[in-house]
Coordinates of C-alpha atoms in Angstrom, one line a residue:
Chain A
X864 CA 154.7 91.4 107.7
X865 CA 156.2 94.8 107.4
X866 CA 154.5 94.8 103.5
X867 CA 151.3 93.5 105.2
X868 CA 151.1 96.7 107.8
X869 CA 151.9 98.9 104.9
X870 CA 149.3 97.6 102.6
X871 CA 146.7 98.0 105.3
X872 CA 147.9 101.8 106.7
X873 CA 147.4 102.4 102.9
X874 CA 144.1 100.7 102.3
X875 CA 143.2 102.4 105.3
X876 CA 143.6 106.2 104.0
X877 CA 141.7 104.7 101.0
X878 CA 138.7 103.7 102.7
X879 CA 138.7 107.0 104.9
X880 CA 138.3 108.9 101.3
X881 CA 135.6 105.9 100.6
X882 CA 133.9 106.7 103.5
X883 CA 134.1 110.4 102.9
X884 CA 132.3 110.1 99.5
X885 CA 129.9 107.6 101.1
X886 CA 128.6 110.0 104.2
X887 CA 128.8 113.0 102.4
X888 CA 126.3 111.1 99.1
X889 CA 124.6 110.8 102.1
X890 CA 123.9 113.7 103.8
X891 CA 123.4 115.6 100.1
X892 CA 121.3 112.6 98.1
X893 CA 119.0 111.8 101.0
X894 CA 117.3 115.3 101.2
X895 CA 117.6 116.6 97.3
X896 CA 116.2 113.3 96.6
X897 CA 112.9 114.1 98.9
X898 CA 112.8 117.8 97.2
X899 CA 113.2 115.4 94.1
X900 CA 110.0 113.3 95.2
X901 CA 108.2 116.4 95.8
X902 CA 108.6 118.1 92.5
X903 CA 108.2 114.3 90.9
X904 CA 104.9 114.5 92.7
X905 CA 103.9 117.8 91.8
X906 CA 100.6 118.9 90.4
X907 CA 102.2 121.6 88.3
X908 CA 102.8 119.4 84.9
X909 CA 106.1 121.7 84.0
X910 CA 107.9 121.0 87.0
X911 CA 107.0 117.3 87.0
X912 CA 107.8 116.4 83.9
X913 CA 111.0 118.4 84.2
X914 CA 111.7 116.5 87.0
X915 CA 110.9 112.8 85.9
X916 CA 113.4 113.7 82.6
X917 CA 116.3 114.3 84.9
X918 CA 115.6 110.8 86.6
X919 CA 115.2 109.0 83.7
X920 CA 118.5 110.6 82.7
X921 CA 120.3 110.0 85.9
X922 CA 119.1 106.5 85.9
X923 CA 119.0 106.0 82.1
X924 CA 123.1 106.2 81.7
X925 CA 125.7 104.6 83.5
X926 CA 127.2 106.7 86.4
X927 CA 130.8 106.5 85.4
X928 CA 129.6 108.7 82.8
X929 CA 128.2 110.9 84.5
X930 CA 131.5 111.3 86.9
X931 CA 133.2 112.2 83.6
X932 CA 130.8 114.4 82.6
X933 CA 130.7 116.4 85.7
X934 CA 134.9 116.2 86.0
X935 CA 135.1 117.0 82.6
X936 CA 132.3 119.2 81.2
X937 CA 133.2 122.4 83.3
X938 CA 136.7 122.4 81.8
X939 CA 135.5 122.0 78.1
X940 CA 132.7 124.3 78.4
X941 CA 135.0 126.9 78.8
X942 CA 137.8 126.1 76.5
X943 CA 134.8 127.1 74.1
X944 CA 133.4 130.0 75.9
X945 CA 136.1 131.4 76.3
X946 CA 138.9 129.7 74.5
X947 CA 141.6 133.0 75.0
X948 CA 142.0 132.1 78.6
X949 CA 143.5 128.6 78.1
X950 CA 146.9 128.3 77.4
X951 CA 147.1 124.9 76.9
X952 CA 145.6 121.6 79.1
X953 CA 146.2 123.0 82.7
X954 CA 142.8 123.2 83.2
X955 CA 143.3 119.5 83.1
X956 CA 145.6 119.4 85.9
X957 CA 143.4 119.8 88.7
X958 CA 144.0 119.3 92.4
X959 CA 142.7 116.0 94.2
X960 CA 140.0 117.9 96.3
X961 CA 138.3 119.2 92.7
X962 CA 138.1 115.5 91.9
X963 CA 136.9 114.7 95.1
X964 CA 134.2 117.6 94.6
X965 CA 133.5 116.3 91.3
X966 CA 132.7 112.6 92.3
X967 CA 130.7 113.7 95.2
X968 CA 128.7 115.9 92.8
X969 CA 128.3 113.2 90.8
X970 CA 127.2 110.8 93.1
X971 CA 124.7 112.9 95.4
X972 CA 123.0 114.1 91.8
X973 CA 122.9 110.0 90.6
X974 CA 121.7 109.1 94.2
X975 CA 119.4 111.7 94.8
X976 CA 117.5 110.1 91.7
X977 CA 117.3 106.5 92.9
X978 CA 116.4 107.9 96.2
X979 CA 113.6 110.4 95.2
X980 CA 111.6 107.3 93.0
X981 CA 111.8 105.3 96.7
X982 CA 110.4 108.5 98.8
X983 CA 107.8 108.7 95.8
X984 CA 106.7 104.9 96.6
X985 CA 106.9 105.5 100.4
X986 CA 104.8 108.6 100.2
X987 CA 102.3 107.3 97.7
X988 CA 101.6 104.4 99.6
X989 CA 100.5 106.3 102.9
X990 CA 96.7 105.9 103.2
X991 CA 94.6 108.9 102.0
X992 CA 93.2 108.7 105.2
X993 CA 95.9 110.0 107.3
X994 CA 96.4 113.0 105.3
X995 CA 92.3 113.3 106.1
X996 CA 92.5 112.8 109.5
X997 CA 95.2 115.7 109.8
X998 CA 93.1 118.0 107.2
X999 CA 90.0 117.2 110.1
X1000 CA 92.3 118.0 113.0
X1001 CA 93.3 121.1 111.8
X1002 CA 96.9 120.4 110.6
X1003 CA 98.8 121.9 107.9
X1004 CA 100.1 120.1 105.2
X1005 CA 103.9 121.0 106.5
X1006 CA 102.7 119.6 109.9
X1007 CA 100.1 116.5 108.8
X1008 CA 104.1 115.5 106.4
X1009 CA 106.7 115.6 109.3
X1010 CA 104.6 114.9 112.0
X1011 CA 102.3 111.9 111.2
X1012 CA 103.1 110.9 107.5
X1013 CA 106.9 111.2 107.4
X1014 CA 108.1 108.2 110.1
X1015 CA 105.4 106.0 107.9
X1016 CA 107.6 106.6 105.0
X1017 CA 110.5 106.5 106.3
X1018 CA 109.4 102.7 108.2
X1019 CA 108.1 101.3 104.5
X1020 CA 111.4 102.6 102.7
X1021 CA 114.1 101.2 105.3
X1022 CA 114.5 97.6 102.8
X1023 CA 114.8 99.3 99.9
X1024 CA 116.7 102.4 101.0
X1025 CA 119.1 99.4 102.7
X1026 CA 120.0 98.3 99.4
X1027 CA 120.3 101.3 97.5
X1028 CA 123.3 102.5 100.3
X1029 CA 124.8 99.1 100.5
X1030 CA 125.2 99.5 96.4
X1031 CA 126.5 103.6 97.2
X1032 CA 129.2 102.2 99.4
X1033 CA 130.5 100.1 96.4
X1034 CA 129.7 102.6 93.9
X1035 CA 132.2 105.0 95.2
X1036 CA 135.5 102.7 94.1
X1037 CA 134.1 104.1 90.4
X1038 CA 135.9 107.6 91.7
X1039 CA 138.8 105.5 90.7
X1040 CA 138.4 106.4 87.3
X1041 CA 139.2 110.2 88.1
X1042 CA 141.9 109.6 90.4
X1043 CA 140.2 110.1 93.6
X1044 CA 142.5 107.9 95.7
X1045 CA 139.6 106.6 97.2
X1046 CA 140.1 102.1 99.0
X1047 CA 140.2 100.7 95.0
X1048 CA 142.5 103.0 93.6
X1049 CA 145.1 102.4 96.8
X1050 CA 144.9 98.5 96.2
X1051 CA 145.6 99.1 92.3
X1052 CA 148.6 101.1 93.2
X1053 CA 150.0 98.0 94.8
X1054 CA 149.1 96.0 91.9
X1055 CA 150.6 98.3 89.2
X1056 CA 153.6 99.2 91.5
X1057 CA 154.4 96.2 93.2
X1058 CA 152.7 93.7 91.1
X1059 CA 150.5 92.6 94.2
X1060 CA 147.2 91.0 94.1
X1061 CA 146.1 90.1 97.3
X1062 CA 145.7 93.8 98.2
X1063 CA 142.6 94.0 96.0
X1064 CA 141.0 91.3 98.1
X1065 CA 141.7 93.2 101.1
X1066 CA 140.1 95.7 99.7
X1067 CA 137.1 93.6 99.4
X1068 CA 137.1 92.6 103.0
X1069 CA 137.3 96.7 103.9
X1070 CA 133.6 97.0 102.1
X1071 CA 132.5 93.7 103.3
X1072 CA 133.4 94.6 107.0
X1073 CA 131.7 98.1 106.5
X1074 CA 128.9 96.1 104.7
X1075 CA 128.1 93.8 107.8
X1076 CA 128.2 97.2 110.3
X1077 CA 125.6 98.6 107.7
X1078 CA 123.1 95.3 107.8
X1079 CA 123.6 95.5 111.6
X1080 CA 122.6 99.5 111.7
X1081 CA 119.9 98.8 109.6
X1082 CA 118.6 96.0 111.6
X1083 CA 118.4 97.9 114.5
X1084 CA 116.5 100.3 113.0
X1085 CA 114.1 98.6 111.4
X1086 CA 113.8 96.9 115.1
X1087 CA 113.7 100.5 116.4
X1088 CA 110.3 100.9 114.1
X1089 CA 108.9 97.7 114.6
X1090 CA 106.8 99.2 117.4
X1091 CA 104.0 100.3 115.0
X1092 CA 102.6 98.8 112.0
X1093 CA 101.1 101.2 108.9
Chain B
X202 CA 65.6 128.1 119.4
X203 CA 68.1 129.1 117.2
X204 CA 69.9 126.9 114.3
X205 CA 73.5 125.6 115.2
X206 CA 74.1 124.3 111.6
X207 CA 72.2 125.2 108.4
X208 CA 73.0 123.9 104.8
X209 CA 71.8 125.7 102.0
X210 CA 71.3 123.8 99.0
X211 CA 75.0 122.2 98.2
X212 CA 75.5 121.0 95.2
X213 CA 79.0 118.7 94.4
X214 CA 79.7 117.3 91.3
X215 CA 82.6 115.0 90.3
X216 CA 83.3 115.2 86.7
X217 CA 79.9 115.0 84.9
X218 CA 78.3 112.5 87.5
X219 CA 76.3 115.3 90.0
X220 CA 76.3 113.5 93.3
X221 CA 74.6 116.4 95.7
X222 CA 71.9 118.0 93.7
X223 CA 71.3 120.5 96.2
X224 CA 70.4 119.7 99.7
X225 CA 69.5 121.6 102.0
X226 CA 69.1 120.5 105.9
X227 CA 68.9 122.4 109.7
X228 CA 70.2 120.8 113.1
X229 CA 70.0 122.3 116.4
X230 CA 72.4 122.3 118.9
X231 CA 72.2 119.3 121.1
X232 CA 70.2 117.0 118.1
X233 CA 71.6 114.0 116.5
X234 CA 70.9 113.9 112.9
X235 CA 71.1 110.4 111.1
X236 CA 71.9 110.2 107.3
X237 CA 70.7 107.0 105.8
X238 CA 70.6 106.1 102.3
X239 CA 72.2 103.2 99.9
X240 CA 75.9 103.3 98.7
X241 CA 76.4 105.6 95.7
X242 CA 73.2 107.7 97.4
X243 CA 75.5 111.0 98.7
X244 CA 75.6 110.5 102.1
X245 CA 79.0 110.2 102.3
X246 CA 79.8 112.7 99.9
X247 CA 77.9 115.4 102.4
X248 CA 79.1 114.7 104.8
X249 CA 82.5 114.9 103.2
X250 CA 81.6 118.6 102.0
X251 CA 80.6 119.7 105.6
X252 CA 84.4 118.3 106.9
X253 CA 85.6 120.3 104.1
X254 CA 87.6 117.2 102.8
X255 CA 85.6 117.7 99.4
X256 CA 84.8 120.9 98.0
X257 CA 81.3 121.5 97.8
X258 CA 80.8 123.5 93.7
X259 CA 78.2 125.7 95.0
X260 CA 75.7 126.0 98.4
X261 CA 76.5 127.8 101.9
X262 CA 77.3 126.1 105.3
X263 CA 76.3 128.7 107.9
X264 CA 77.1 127.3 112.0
X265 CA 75.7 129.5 114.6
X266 CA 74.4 131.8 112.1
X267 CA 78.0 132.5 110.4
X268 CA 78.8 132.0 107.3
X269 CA 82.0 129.4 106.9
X270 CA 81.6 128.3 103.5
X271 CA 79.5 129.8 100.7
X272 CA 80.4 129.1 96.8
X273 CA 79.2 129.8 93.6
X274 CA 79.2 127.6 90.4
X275 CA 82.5 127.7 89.6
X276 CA 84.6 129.3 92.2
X277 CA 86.6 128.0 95.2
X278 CA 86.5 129.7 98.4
X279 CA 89.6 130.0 100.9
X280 CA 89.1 127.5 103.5
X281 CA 89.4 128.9 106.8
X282 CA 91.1 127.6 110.3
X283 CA 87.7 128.3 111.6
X284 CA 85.2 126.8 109.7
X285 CA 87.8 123.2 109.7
X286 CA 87.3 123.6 113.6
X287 CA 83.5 123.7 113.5
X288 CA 83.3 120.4 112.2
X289 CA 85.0 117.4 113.8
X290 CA 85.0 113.8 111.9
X291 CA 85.2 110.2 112.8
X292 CA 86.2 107.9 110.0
X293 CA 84.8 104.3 109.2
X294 CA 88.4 103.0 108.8
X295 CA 89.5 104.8 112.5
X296 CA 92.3 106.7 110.4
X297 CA 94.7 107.0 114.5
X298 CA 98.0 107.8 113.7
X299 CA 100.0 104.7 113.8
X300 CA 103.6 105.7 115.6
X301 CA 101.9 107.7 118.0
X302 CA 100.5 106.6 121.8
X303 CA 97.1 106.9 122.3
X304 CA 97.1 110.1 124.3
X305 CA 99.5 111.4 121.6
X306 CA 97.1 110.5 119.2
X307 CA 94.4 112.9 121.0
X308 CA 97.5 115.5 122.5
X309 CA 99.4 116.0 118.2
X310 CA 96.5 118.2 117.1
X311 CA 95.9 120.4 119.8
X312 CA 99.4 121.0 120.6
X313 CA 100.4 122.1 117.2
X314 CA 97.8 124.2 117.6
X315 CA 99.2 125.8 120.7
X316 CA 102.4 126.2 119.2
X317 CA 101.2 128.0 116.3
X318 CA 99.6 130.2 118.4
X319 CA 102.8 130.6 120.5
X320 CA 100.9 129.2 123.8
X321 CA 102.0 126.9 126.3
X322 CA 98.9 124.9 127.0
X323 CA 100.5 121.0 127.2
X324 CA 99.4 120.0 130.6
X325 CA 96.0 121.5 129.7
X326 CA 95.5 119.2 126.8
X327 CA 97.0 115.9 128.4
X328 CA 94.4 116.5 131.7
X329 CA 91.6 117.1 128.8
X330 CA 92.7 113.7 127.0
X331 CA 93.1 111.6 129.6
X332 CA 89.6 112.9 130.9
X333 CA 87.9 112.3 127.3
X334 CA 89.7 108.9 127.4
X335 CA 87.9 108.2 130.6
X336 CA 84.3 108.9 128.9
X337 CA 85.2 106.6 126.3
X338 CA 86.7 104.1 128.5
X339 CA 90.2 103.6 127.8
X340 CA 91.9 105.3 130.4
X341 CA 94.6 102.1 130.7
X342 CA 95.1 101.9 127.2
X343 CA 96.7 105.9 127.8
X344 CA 100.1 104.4 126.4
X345 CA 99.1 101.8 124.5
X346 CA 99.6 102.1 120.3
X347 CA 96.9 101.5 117.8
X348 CA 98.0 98.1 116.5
X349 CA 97.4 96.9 120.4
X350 CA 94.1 97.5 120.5
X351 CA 90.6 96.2 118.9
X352 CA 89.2 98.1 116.2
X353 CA 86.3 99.0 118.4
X354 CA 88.6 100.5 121.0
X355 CA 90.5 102.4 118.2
X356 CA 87.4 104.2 116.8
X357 CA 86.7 105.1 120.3
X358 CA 89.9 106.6 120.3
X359 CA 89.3 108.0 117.0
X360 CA 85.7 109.8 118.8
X361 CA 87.9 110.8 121.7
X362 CA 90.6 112.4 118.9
X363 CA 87.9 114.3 117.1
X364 CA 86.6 115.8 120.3
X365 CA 89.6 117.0 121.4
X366 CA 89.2 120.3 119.3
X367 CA 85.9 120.6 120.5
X368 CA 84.0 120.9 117.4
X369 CA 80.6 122.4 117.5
X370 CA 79.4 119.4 115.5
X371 CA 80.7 116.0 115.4
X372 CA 80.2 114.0 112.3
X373 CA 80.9 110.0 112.1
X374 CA 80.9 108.2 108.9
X375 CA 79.6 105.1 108.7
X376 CA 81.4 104.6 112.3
X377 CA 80.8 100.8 112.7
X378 CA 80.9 99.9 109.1
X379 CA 84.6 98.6 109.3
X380 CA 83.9 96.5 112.6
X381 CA 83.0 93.0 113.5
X382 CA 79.8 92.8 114.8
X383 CA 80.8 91.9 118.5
X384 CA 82.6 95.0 118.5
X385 CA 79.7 97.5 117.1
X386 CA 78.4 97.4 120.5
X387 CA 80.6 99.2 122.4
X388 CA 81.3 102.0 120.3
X389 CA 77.7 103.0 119.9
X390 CA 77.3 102.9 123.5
X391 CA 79.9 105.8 123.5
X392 CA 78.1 108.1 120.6
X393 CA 74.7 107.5 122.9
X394 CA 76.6 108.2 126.2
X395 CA 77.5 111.7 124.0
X396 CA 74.1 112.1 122.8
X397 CA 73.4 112.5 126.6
X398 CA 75.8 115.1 127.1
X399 CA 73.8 117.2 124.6
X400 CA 76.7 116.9 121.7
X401 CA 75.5 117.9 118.1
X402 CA 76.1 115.2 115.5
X403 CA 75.7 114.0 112.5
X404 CA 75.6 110.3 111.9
X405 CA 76.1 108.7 108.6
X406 CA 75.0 104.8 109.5
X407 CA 73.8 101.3 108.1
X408 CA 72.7 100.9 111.5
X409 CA 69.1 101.4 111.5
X410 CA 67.8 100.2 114.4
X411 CA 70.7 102.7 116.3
X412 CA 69.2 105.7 114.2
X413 CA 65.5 104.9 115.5
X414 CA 67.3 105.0 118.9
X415 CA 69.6 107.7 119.3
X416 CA 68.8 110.6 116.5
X417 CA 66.3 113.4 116.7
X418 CA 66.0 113.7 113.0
X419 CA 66.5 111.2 110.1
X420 CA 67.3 112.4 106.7
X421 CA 66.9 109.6 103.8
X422 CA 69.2 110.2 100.9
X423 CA 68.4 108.5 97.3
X424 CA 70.4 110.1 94.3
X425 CA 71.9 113.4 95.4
X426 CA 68.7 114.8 97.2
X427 CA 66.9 114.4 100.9
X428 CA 64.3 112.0 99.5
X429 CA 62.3 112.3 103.1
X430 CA 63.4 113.4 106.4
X431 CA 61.4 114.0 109.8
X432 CA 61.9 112.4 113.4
X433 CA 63.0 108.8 113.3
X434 CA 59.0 107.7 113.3
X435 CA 58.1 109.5 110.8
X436 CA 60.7 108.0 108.4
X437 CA 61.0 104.7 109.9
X438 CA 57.7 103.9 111.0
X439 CA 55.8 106.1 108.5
X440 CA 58.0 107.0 105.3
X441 CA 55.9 108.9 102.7
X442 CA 57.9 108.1 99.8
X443 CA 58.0 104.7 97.7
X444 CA 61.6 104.9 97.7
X445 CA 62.2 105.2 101.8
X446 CA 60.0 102.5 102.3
X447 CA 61.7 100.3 99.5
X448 CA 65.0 100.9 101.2
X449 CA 63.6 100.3 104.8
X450 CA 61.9 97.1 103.4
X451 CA 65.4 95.9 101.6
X452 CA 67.4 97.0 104.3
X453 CA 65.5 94.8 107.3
X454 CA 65.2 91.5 104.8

């Protein structure tokens, strides 16, 4: 019992840095990946195409990788630029919030990508129409977006935005691999320390609990929107 | 009596295909103007230049003898606040705003439009919509949304919309074209009731027998150009060209 209460306190302070990564993905991905959209979308061919090679990039290699890459990369960069200034590997040696910053980097960049092609399909399928009907009314094109097209988009993306964060909250037990001492990396302690099993599948129950709350937050909004159709 | 609108001889182009070869037409205030024509003909297209939602390559729109658009082959113009407000549009497909009421519908626009220019005029513009909701007859339907009501009740919420900026002219395209017939009725009544209250428009319509009725001037448009035009006898009942009459002929079969 005492083991069981320990396990959980410890899985516990692993899913608070899950949940860290998670909301703060969030609240980075969800607007870089509009500004994403927007230069995806944009008439100038330098920017777009600019932009549609970074998201085939992002999407094109596994995002493990690219956690590497951006723990990593800084570090070797400047072992070449400038190689007098390192001693030895402390550069290596970092502190767990630079890994923290790293992952999060990672995973608002990797997100922002997925969620920028979903805005694009949102905001492509609006009607010409509406942005008409705001041109005839004397809107801006600032004002005709967040006032009339922008609650469309965000009602047609809901499903597959839903998935896409369902997947993120998963996604972030990859920090593992950098030693972010995020809900997987706790329950592998256990494993490797204490040659315990049954602490992974707690883990598991930690994202499937958080999993249900999301379904249910999604359903209500989805219910929230139901009130017009587009 | 002076000209409220005057076109001078507006050309548009899409590519290489020249859909307005230069037309040029004159409306007074209070007159109700009817384009007819077949699909493909322009209408739609002009009246689309005169909302501004398709520049127009070259011609002049003058409205109350000022100039709000005039190009030249080749160049764009800056399109101004003022010449958008001159010129009010109802759409065939309605085009409300789906997550807003129906008097927020009418109310977005105009407040916006206050706030930019840093006035408080709210309860002004709701006592204006709910009394252009009562001329086209939906004062109970105040708080209803769009996907509650009937498509003819949504374009007259789309007329009521489009007058809430008080344009100097109101255009409709094709206004009933998206409507079951049942429902035609009831929407026409409205653009009559505002032919009464000595509103300028311009009407792009299949429906002929309406023209006859409501317009002061019927303009017939075949590839690009005004192919006849006069009062709604003369083209109707006497059209001088073979091409009006083989439209009028096709159209009444």
């Amino acid at each position: 019992m005492e083991m069981f209460l320990d396990v959980l306190s410890q899985l516990a302070g692993g899913f608070v840095t899950s949940f860290l990564l998670f909301i703060l993905t969030l609240i980075l991905a969800l607007p870089l990946g509009l500004l994403v959209s927007f230069c995806t979308m944009s008439k100038f061919a330098p920017l777009s195409m600019l932009s549609k090679l970074i998201v085939w990039i992002l999407r094109g290699t596994p995002l493990m990788l690219q956690i590497f890459a951006i723990f990593y990369l800084p570090g070797i960069l400047r072992l070449f630029i400038w190689p007098q200034m390192n001693t030895g590997w402390e550069w290596f040696d970092t502190t767990f919030s630079t890994r923290f910053i790293a992952a999060l980097v990672a995973f608002a960049i990797n997100y922002a990508a997925y969620f920028s092609e979903i805005f694009r399909g949102g905001i492509q399928s609006i009607s010409q129409g509406q942005y008409e009907a705001c041109q005839v009314l004397g809107m801006s094109k600032r004002e005709a977006f967040f006032k009339v097209i922008l609650l469309q988009v965000i009602k047609r993306i809901i499903p597959p935005m839903s998935n896409e964060i369902i997947t993120l909250i998963k996604d972030t037990s990859l920090a593992n691999t950098i030693a972010v001492y995020e809900l997987i990396f706790e329950a592998k302690e256990f494993m490797v320390i204490d040659a315990l099993i049954w602490p992974l599948f707690m883990a598991g129950a930690f994202y499937l609990l958080f999993v249900g709350l999301l379904t249910i937050i999604f359903g209500l909004i989805e219910k929230k929107l139901s009130y017009f159709r587009s | 009596m002076e000209n409220m609108l005057e076109v001078k001889n507006l050309r548009k182009r899409f590519g290489q295909n020249e859909v307005l070869k230069g037309v040029s037409l004159t409306l007074k205030k209070g007159e109700v103007l009817s384009i007819i024509g077949s699909s493909g003909g322009g209408k739609t297209t002009l009246l689309r230049c005169l909302n501004f939602l398709e520049t127009a390559n070259s011609g002049e729109i003058v409205v109350n003898g000022k100039t709000v658009y005039r190009a030249e082959d080749g160049e764009k113009p800056e399109l101004t606040p003022e010449a958008q407000a001159s010129f009010g549009l109802v759409f065939q497909q309605f085009n409300l705003f789906p997550q807003y009421s129906v008097i927020d519908n009418l109310c977005l626009a105009p407040k916006l439009k206050a706030k930019r220019e840093k006035q408080d005029r709210n309860e002004e513009i709701e006592a204006k919509a709910r009394e252009l909701l009562e001329t086209v007859g939906l004062s109970e339907k105040a708080n209803a949304y769009p996907c509650e009501l009937s498509g003819g009740q949504q374009q007259r919420v789309a007329i009521a919309r489009a007058l809430m900026l008080s344009p100097e002219i109101l255009c409709f395209d094709e206004p009933t074209s998206a409507l079951d017939p049942e429902l035609t009725g009831e929407v026409l009544r409205v653009i009559r009731s505002l032919k009464d209250s000595e509103r300028t428009m311009i009407i792009v319509t299949h429906e002929m027998e309406f023209a006859k009725g409501v317009s002061d001037k019927v303009i017939f448009i075949s590839d690009g150009v005004i192919e006849e035009e006069g009062t709604p006898e003369e083209v109707f009942v006497n059209p001088k060209s073979e091409k009006t009459k083989a439209f009028l002929s096709g159209g009444s079969k």
